[in-house]
Short mmCIF file of C-alpha atoms and ligand atoms in Angstrom, two decimals:
data_model
loop_
_atom_site.label_atom_id
_atom_site.label_comp_id
_atom_site.label_asym_id
_atom_site.label_seq_id
_atom_site.Cartn_x
_atom_site.Cartn_y
_atom_site.Cartn_z
CA MET A 22 83.48 124.58 92.95
CA PRO A 23 84.57 125.47 96.45
CA SER A 24 87.34 128.09 96.77
CA GLU A 25 90.76 126.95 98.12
CA PHE A 26 89.77 128.54 101.37
CA ASP A 27 86.66 126.45 101.64
CA LEU A 28 88.56 123.39 100.70
CA ILE A 29 91.21 123.79 103.34
CA ARG A 30 88.60 124.73 106.04
CA ARG A 31 86.44 121.81 105.14
CA HIS A 32 89.01 119.20 104.72
CA PHE A 33 92.28 120.16 106.48
CA THR A 34 91.29 122.18 109.64
CA ARG A 35 91.12 120.12 112.85
CA PRO A 36 91.69 121.39 116.31
CA PRO A 37 95.44 120.98 117.10
CA ALA A 38 96.52 119.30 120.34
CA HIS A 39 99.82 121.17 121.01
CA THR A 40 100.12 124.22 118.57
CA HIS A 41 99.45 127.84 119.35
CA LEU A 42 98.37 128.69 115.80
CA ALA A 43 97.72 125.93 113.12
CA VAL A 44 96.01 126.16 109.79
CA GLY A 45 94.58 129.47 108.71
CA ASP A 46 97.23 132.10 109.19
CA ASP A 47 100.23 133.14 107.19
CA ALA A 48 102.32 130.83 109.21
CA ALA A 49 101.99 128.40 112.11
CA LEU A 50 103.20 128.90 115.53
CA PHE A 51 104.29 126.23 117.91
CA GLU A 52 106.75 125.82 120.75
CA VAL A 53 109.43 123.08 120.89
CA THR A 54 109.71 121.55 124.23
CA PRO A 55 112.69 123.31 125.99
CA GLY A 56 115.94 121.59 125.63
CA MET A 57 114.79 119.59 122.62
CA GLN A 58 116.13 119.56 119.10
CA LEU A 59 113.83 119.56 116.10
CA ALA A 60 114.24 116.84 113.49
CA VAL A 61 112.66 117.92 110.12
CA SER A 62 112.16 115.71 107.16
CA THR A 63 110.16 115.95 103.93
CA ASP A 64 109.01 113.46 101.38
CA THR A 65 106.83 113.75 98.22
CA LEU A 66 104.60 111.24 96.51
CA VAL A 67 103.86 111.84 92.84
CA ALA A 68 101.15 110.22 90.85
CA GLY A 69 102.33 107.72 88.29
CA VAL A 70 105.80 107.67 90.02
CA HIS A 71 105.22 106.60 93.53
CA PHE A 72 101.69 105.26 93.35
CA PHE A 73 99.00 104.40 90.71
CA PRO A 74 96.72 107.46 90.19
CA GLU A 75 93.62 105.28 90.90
CA THR A 76 94.98 104.25 94.36
CA ASP A 77 92.39 104.56 97.08
CA PRO A 78 92.57 108.15 98.41
CA GLY A 79 92.31 107.10 102.13
CA ASP A 80 95.32 104.91 101.68
CA LEU A 81 97.09 107.92 99.91
CA GLY A 82 96.30 110.13 102.81
CA TRP A 83 97.69 107.69 105.34
CA LYS A 84 100.84 106.94 103.14
CA THR A 85 101.64 110.53 102.72
CA LEU A 86 102.17 111.17 106.35
CA ALA A 87 103.30 107.63 107.17
CA VAL A 88 106.37 107.62 104.93
CA ASN A 89 107.41 111.01 106.47
CA LEU A 90 107.00 109.70 109.95
CA SER A 91 109.13 106.69 109.05
CA ASP A 92 112.12 109.30 108.53
CA LEU A 93 111.44 110.72 112.04
CA ALA A 94 111.36 107.15 113.41
CA ALA A 95 114.63 106.30 111.86
CA MET A 96 116.23 109.33 113.69
CA GLY A 97 114.73 108.15 117.00
CA ALA A 98 112.59 111.30 117.07
CA GLN A 99 109.10 111.88 118.50
CA PRO A 100 106.79 113.15 115.71
CA ARG A 101 104.84 116.41 116.66
CA TRP A 102 103.86 118.55 113.73
CA THR A 103 103.46 118.31 109.93
CA THR A 104 102.58 120.46 107.06
CA LEU A 105 100.89 119.31 103.98
CA ALA A 106 101.33 120.54 100.43
CA LEU A 107 98.81 119.23 98.02
CA THR A 108 98.77 119.54 94.23
CA LEU A 109 95.40 118.47 92.73
CA PRO A 110 94.30 118.19 89.15
CA ARG A 111 90.78 119.13 90.18
CA VAL A 112 88.71 119.64 93.32
CA ASP A 113 86.95 116.26 93.93
CA ASP A 114 85.21 116.62 97.38
CA GLU A 115 84.67 112.84 97.73
CA TRP A 116 88.30 112.26 96.93
CA LEU A 117 89.47 114.88 99.55
CA THR A 118 87.17 113.68 102.20
CA ALA A 119 88.73 110.15 101.94
CA PHE A 120 92.22 111.46 101.62
CA ALA A 121 91.90 113.67 104.75
CA ARG A 122 90.36 110.83 106.61
CA GLY A 123 93.46 108.68 105.90
CA PHE A 124 95.76 111.50 106.64
CA PHE A 125 94.28 112.48 109.88
CA ALA A 126 93.85 108.64 111.08
CA CYS A 127 97.69 108.63 110.80
CA ALA A 128 98.16 112.03 112.52
CA GLU A 129 95.95 111.01 115.49
CA ILE A 130 97.71 107.64 116.02
CA TYR A 131 101.05 109.20 116.00
CA GLY A 132 100.28 112.44 117.89
CA VAL A 133 100.81 114.79 115.13
CA ASP A 134 99.17 118.19 114.54
CA LEU A 135 98.73 119.54 110.94
CA VAL A 136 99.66 123.00 111.29
CA GLY A 137 99.66 124.27 107.66
CA GLY A 138 100.28 123.66 104.00
CA ASP A 139 99.69 124.79 100.45
CA THR A 140 97.08 123.75 97.97
CA THR A 141 97.78 124.15 94.16
CA ARG A 142 96.37 122.95 90.89
CA GLY A 143 98.54 120.56 88.77
CA PRO A 144 99.36 116.89 88.41
CA LEU A 145 98.54 114.91 91.51
CA ALA A 146 101.25 114.99 94.20
CA MET A 147 101.54 115.43 97.89
CA THR A 148 104.33 116.60 100.12
CA ALA A 149 104.33 116.41 103.92
CA THR A 150 107.10 118.07 106.05
CA VAL A 151 107.30 116.73 109.41
CA PHE A 152 108.78 118.04 112.67
CA GLY A 153 109.77 115.99 115.53
CA GLU A 154 111.61 116.33 118.73
CA VAL A 155 114.78 114.53 120.07
CA PRO A 156 117.09 115.35 122.97
CA PRO A 157 120.54 116.75 122.03
CA ASP A 158 122.95 113.85 121.08
CA ALA A 159 120.05 111.32 121.27
CA ALA A 160 119.23 111.24 117.34
CA ILE A 161 120.31 108.04 115.72
CA THR A 162 122.18 108.95 112.53
CA ARG A 163 123.44 106.90 109.65
CA SER A 164 127.00 107.38 110.32
CA GLY A 165 127.51 105.91 113.80
CA GLY A 166 127.93 102.31 112.94
CA GLN A 167 130.96 100.42 114.51
CA ALA A 168 132.93 97.46 113.34
CA GLY A 169 131.52 94.27 114.89
CA ASP A 170 128.03 95.65 115.29
CA ASP A 171 125.09 93.41 114.60
CA LEU A 172 122.63 94.44 111.84
CA TRP A 173 119.00 94.13 112.71
CA VAL A 174 115.82 94.84 110.53
CA SER A 175 112.28 95.27 111.94
CA GLY A 176 109.09 93.66 110.61
CA GLN A 177 108.73 91.93 107.31
CA PRO A 178 110.82 93.76 104.58
CA GLY A 179 109.88 92.52 101.04
CA LEU A 180 106.11 92.54 101.71
CA ALA A 181 105.45 95.83 100.02
CA ALA A 182 107.45 94.88 96.99
CA LEU A 183 105.44 91.81 96.80
CA GLY A 184 102.21 93.80 96.95
CA LEU A 185 103.46 95.95 94.13
CA ALA A 186 104.21 92.90 92.08
CA ALA A 187 100.73 91.49 92.67
CA LEU A 188 99.17 94.88 91.45
CA ARG A 189 101.28 94.68 88.41
CA GLY A 190 100.03 91.20 87.74
CA GLN A 191 103.65 89.89 88.07
CA VAL A 192 102.71 87.34 90.78
CA ARG A 193 99.45 85.86 91.64
CA LEU A 194 98.65 85.78 95.35
CA ALA A 195 95.74 84.17 97.09
CA GLY A 196 93.32 85.88 99.48
CA GLU A 197 95.01 86.50 102.79
CA ALA A 198 98.49 86.65 101.48
CA ARG A 199 97.41 89.29 98.87
CA ALA A 200 95.68 91.23 101.62
CA ARG A 201 98.77 91.36 103.73
CA ALA A 202 101.06 92.34 100.91
CA LEU A 203 98.80 95.10 99.73
CA ALA A 204 98.38 96.34 103.38
CA ALA A 205 102.24 96.58 103.62
CA LEU A 206 102.25 98.57 100.31
CA HIS A 207 99.31 100.96 101.10
CA HIS A 208 99.15 101.17 104.81
CA PRO A 209 102.87 101.20 106.02
CA LEU A 210 103.23 101.39 109.81
CA PRO A 211 106.04 103.88 110.67
CA ARG A 212 108.15 102.36 113.53
CA VAL A 213 108.02 105.33 115.84
CA GLU A 214 107.84 103.47 118.95
CA LEU A 215 110.81 101.25 117.95
CA GLY A 216 112.80 104.28 116.88
CA LEU A 217 112.34 105.87 120.45
CA ALA A 218 113.14 102.63 122.26
CA LEU A 219 116.49 102.31 120.20
CA ARG A 220 117.79 105.62 121.50
CA GLY A 221 120.97 104.63 123.34
CA ILE A 222 120.96 101.29 121.90
CA ALA A 223 121.33 101.61 118.09
CA HIS A 224 124.68 103.13 116.90
CA ALA A 225 123.28 103.82 113.37
CA MET A 226 119.87 103.52 111.82
CA LEU A 227 117.78 104.32 108.71
CA ASP A 228 114.42 103.36 107.31
CA ILE A 229 114.56 100.99 104.26
CA SER A 230 112.14 102.95 101.90
CA ASP A 231 114.42 102.29 98.92
CA GLY A 232 115.25 98.56 99.46
CA LEU A 233 117.20 96.93 102.09
CA ILE A 234 120.63 96.65 100.09
CA GLY A 235 120.55 100.14 98.85
CA ASP A 236 119.76 101.52 102.09
CA LEU A 237 122.26 99.43 103.96
CA ALA A 238 124.78 100.69 101.58
CA HIS A 239 124.07 104.36 102.62
CA LEU A 240 124.55 103.19 106.24
CA CYS A 241 127.80 101.69 105.30
CA LYS A 242 129.30 104.51 103.35
CA ARG A 243 128.28 107.03 106.04
CA SER A 244 129.81 104.75 108.66
CA GLY A 245 132.92 104.07 106.76
CA LEU A 246 132.36 100.25 107.05
CA ALA A 247 131.25 97.17 105.01
CA ALA A 248 128.43 94.69 105.95
CA THR A 249 127.89 91.11 105.82
CA LEU A 250 124.35 89.66 105.48
CA GLU A 251 123.82 86.03 106.56
CA ALA A 252 121.48 84.48 103.96
CA GLU A 253 119.99 82.00 106.37
CA SER A 254 119.04 84.79 108.93
CA LEU A 255 117.00 86.66 106.40
CA PRO A 256 113.22 86.45 107.32
CA LEU A 257 112.05 84.76 104.22
CA ALA A 258 109.50 82.37 105.79
CA ALA A 259 106.47 84.68 105.65
CA LEU A 260 107.23 85.70 102.04
CA THR A 261 107.65 82.15 100.82
CA ALA A 262 104.49 81.09 102.68
CA THR A 263 102.61 83.17 100.06
CA GLY A 264 103.73 80.61 97.47
CA ILE A 265 106.54 82.60 95.69
CA GLU A 266 109.92 81.09 94.96
CA PRO A 267 112.53 81.42 97.59
CA ALA A 268 114.89 83.30 95.12
CA TYR A 269 112.21 85.72 94.24
CA ALA A 270 111.30 86.23 97.90
CA ARG A 271 114.96 87.03 98.65
CA ASP A 272 114.96 89.54 95.84
CA CYS A 273 111.71 91.30 97.25
CA LEU A 274 113.41 91.34 100.81
CA LEU A 275 116.85 92.64 99.71
CA ALA A 276 115.95 94.96 96.79
CA GLY A 277 112.23 95.77 97.07
CA GLY A 278 111.10 99.44 98.14
CA ASP A 279 108.54 100.93 100.04
CA ASP A 280 109.03 98.77 103.38
CA TYR A 281 109.47 101.58 105.89
CA GLU A 282 111.02 99.08 108.24
CA LEU A 283 114.02 100.18 110.40
CA LEU A 284 117.35 98.90 109.73
CA PHE A 285 119.91 99.40 112.55
CA ALA A 286 123.33 98.51 113.96
CA ALA A 287 123.85 97.70 117.65
CA ALA A 288 126.72 96.07 119.67
CA PRO A 289 126.33 92.33 120.10
CA THR A 290 126.04 92.88 123.98
CA ARG A 291 122.45 94.33 123.20
CA ARG A 292 121.14 90.97 121.78
CA ALA A 293 119.23 89.93 124.83
CA ARG A 294 117.77 93.36 125.20
CA LEU A 295 116.78 93.60 121.61
CA THR A 296 115.13 90.19 121.71
CA ALA A 297 113.14 91.23 124.82
CA LEU A 298 112.13 94.45 123.14
CA ALA A 299 110.83 92.42 120.14
CA ARG A 300 108.90 90.17 122.36
CA GLN A 301 107.39 92.93 124.43
CA SER A 302 106.36 95.12 121.45
CA GLY A 303 105.09 92.28 119.22
CA LEU A 304 107.30 93.72 116.35
CA ALA A 305 109.72 91.22 114.80
CA LEU A 306 113.41 92.24 115.06
CA ASN A 307 115.69 90.00 113.06
CA ARG A 308 119.50 89.99 113.36
CA ILE A 309 120.50 89.58 109.69
CA GLY A 310 124.26 90.17 109.66
CA SER A 311 127.13 92.53 110.85
CA LEU A 312 129.14 95.51 110.25
CA ASP A 313 133.11 95.08 109.63
CA THR A 314 135.95 97.31 108.51
CA GLY A 315 135.55 98.58 104.99
CA ASN A 316 136.89 96.58 101.89
CA GLY A 317 137.24 98.83 98.99
CA PRO A 318 134.26 98.97 96.60
CA ILE A 319 132.55 96.01 98.09
CA LEU A 320 130.14 97.43 100.59
CA ILE A 321 127.89 94.39 101.18
CA SER A 322 128.43 90.68 101.00
CA LEU A 323 125.72 87.94 101.22
CA ARG A 324 126.93 84.68 102.51
CA THR A 325 125.63 81.28 103.64
CA ALA A 326 127.07 78.80 106.01
CA ASP A 327 128.80 77.25 103.08
CA GLY A 328 130.50 80.56 101.98
CA LEU A 329 130.21 83.76 99.99
CA ILE A 330 127.27 83.85 97.47
CA ALA A 331 127.14 87.43 96.17
CA GLN A 332 128.55 90.95 96.61
CA ALA A 333 127.27 94.33 95.87
CA GLY A 334 128.71 97.68 95.60
CA GLY A 335 125.47 99.18 96.92
CA TYR A 336 123.21 99.31 94.09
CA ASP A 337 119.81 97.75 93.51
CA HIS A 338 120.72 94.19 93.13
CA PHE A 339 123.52 91.72 93.96
CA ALA A 340 125.76 90.96 90.99
CA GLN A 341 125.30 87.11 90.92
CA ASP A 342 128.71 85.33 90.73
P1 ADP B 23 98.99 131.97 101.50
O1 ADP B 23 98.40 132.41 100.29
O2 ADP B 23 99.35 132.89 102.56
O3 ADP B 23 100.13 130.94 101.28
P2 ADP B 23 97.07 129.80 101.71
O4 ADP B 23 95.72 130.26 101.08
O5 ADP B 23 97.92 129.05 100.72
O6 ADP B 23 97.80 131.01 102.36
O7 ADP B 23 96.79 129.09 102.93
C1 ADP B 23 95.91 129.41 103.91
C2 ADP B 23 96.20 128.69 105.10
O8 ADP B 23 95.71 127.36 104.93
C3 ADP B 23 97.58 128.65 105.62
O9 ADP B 23 97.56 128.68 107.06
C4 ADP B 23 98.04 127.39 105.14
O10 ADP B 23 99.16 126.90 105.94
C5 ADP B 23 96.94 126.54 105.19
N1 ADP B 23 96.87 125.40 104.16
C6 ADP B 23 96.81 125.64 102.66
N2 ADP B 23 96.70 124.43 102.21
C7 ADP B 23 96.73 123.52 103.16
C8 ADP B 23 96.71 122.07 103.14
N3 ADP B 23 96.59 121.40 102.13
N4 ADP B 23 96.81 121.41 104.41
C9 ADP B 23 96.94 122.14 105.50
N5 ADP B 23 96.80 123.48 105.60
C10 ADP B 23 96.91 124.12 104.40
MG1 MG B 24 99.73 129.27 99.77
#
């Protein structure tokens, strides 16, 4: 069995691109670009809690970093560095090779150096801590929403929840639809470029890792506002095209987790700019509602052209009237 030192050397040591001293010493050394702030975030994936233990290790490697980069994207920060803490039940070289391949594939695409970490024995879990850069006052927080702002969401929320339901055997999906839903679950694409493009445009932003409604509630609370979602504006077509019922599709979209799309608030004067950004980037941006002044415990309302259909205090599901 290789020692921890061998394991780290073999699987987690790659030449860094912008780091003085990376893996191998007691601490890493890197220089932040002068004048920039550091944005730091950490997220853990635990076997049996966040993923099925038999999940493909390459996908797990990718996702370990991707979910962390999503948090930097949601701040409008440029990812630069990461650490990786791995807890492994045993040393399985084949598993580690695949995990490292997935992890470094994500690191290379997003320009991130792995600068250090820790390796311990125990139930399978991984934690990445990511470091990004953002100019002072440019970070997009959850608290900057303004009454009258439009609410926008990127990509296809709900697809990852559908993938999870397919894995659990709760829905049956045909070939291409199943592949797309599982890709959303296993291979999320952190919206880093979008996050950077939204500096100076979005007033408030977060990523919807815990489900759109629950995360929107965080934005509402932090901004001291309430939100209205327009049922007809929700991007349901790609979900219902898989053959699932519209009501179930709406549930996946609004309450499903693991989407890693960006949800943000921007002034209505930005509509043309954001539509152009979606066209240029090829990433869908859907305007799904608006922010308004708060109204007691009701943080989020869902309505159709015919009127109100549901309200939520910010928990997992709408209470159906
Ligand atoms: P220490 O005992 O000083 O904590 P370790 O043996 O844990 O040192 O780690 C040795 C070096 O390997 C350190 O530079 C550490 O950052 C790095 N390292 C350990 N585990 C990982 C990992 N999973 N990924 C990347 N670097 C790691
Ligand atoms: Mg250590």
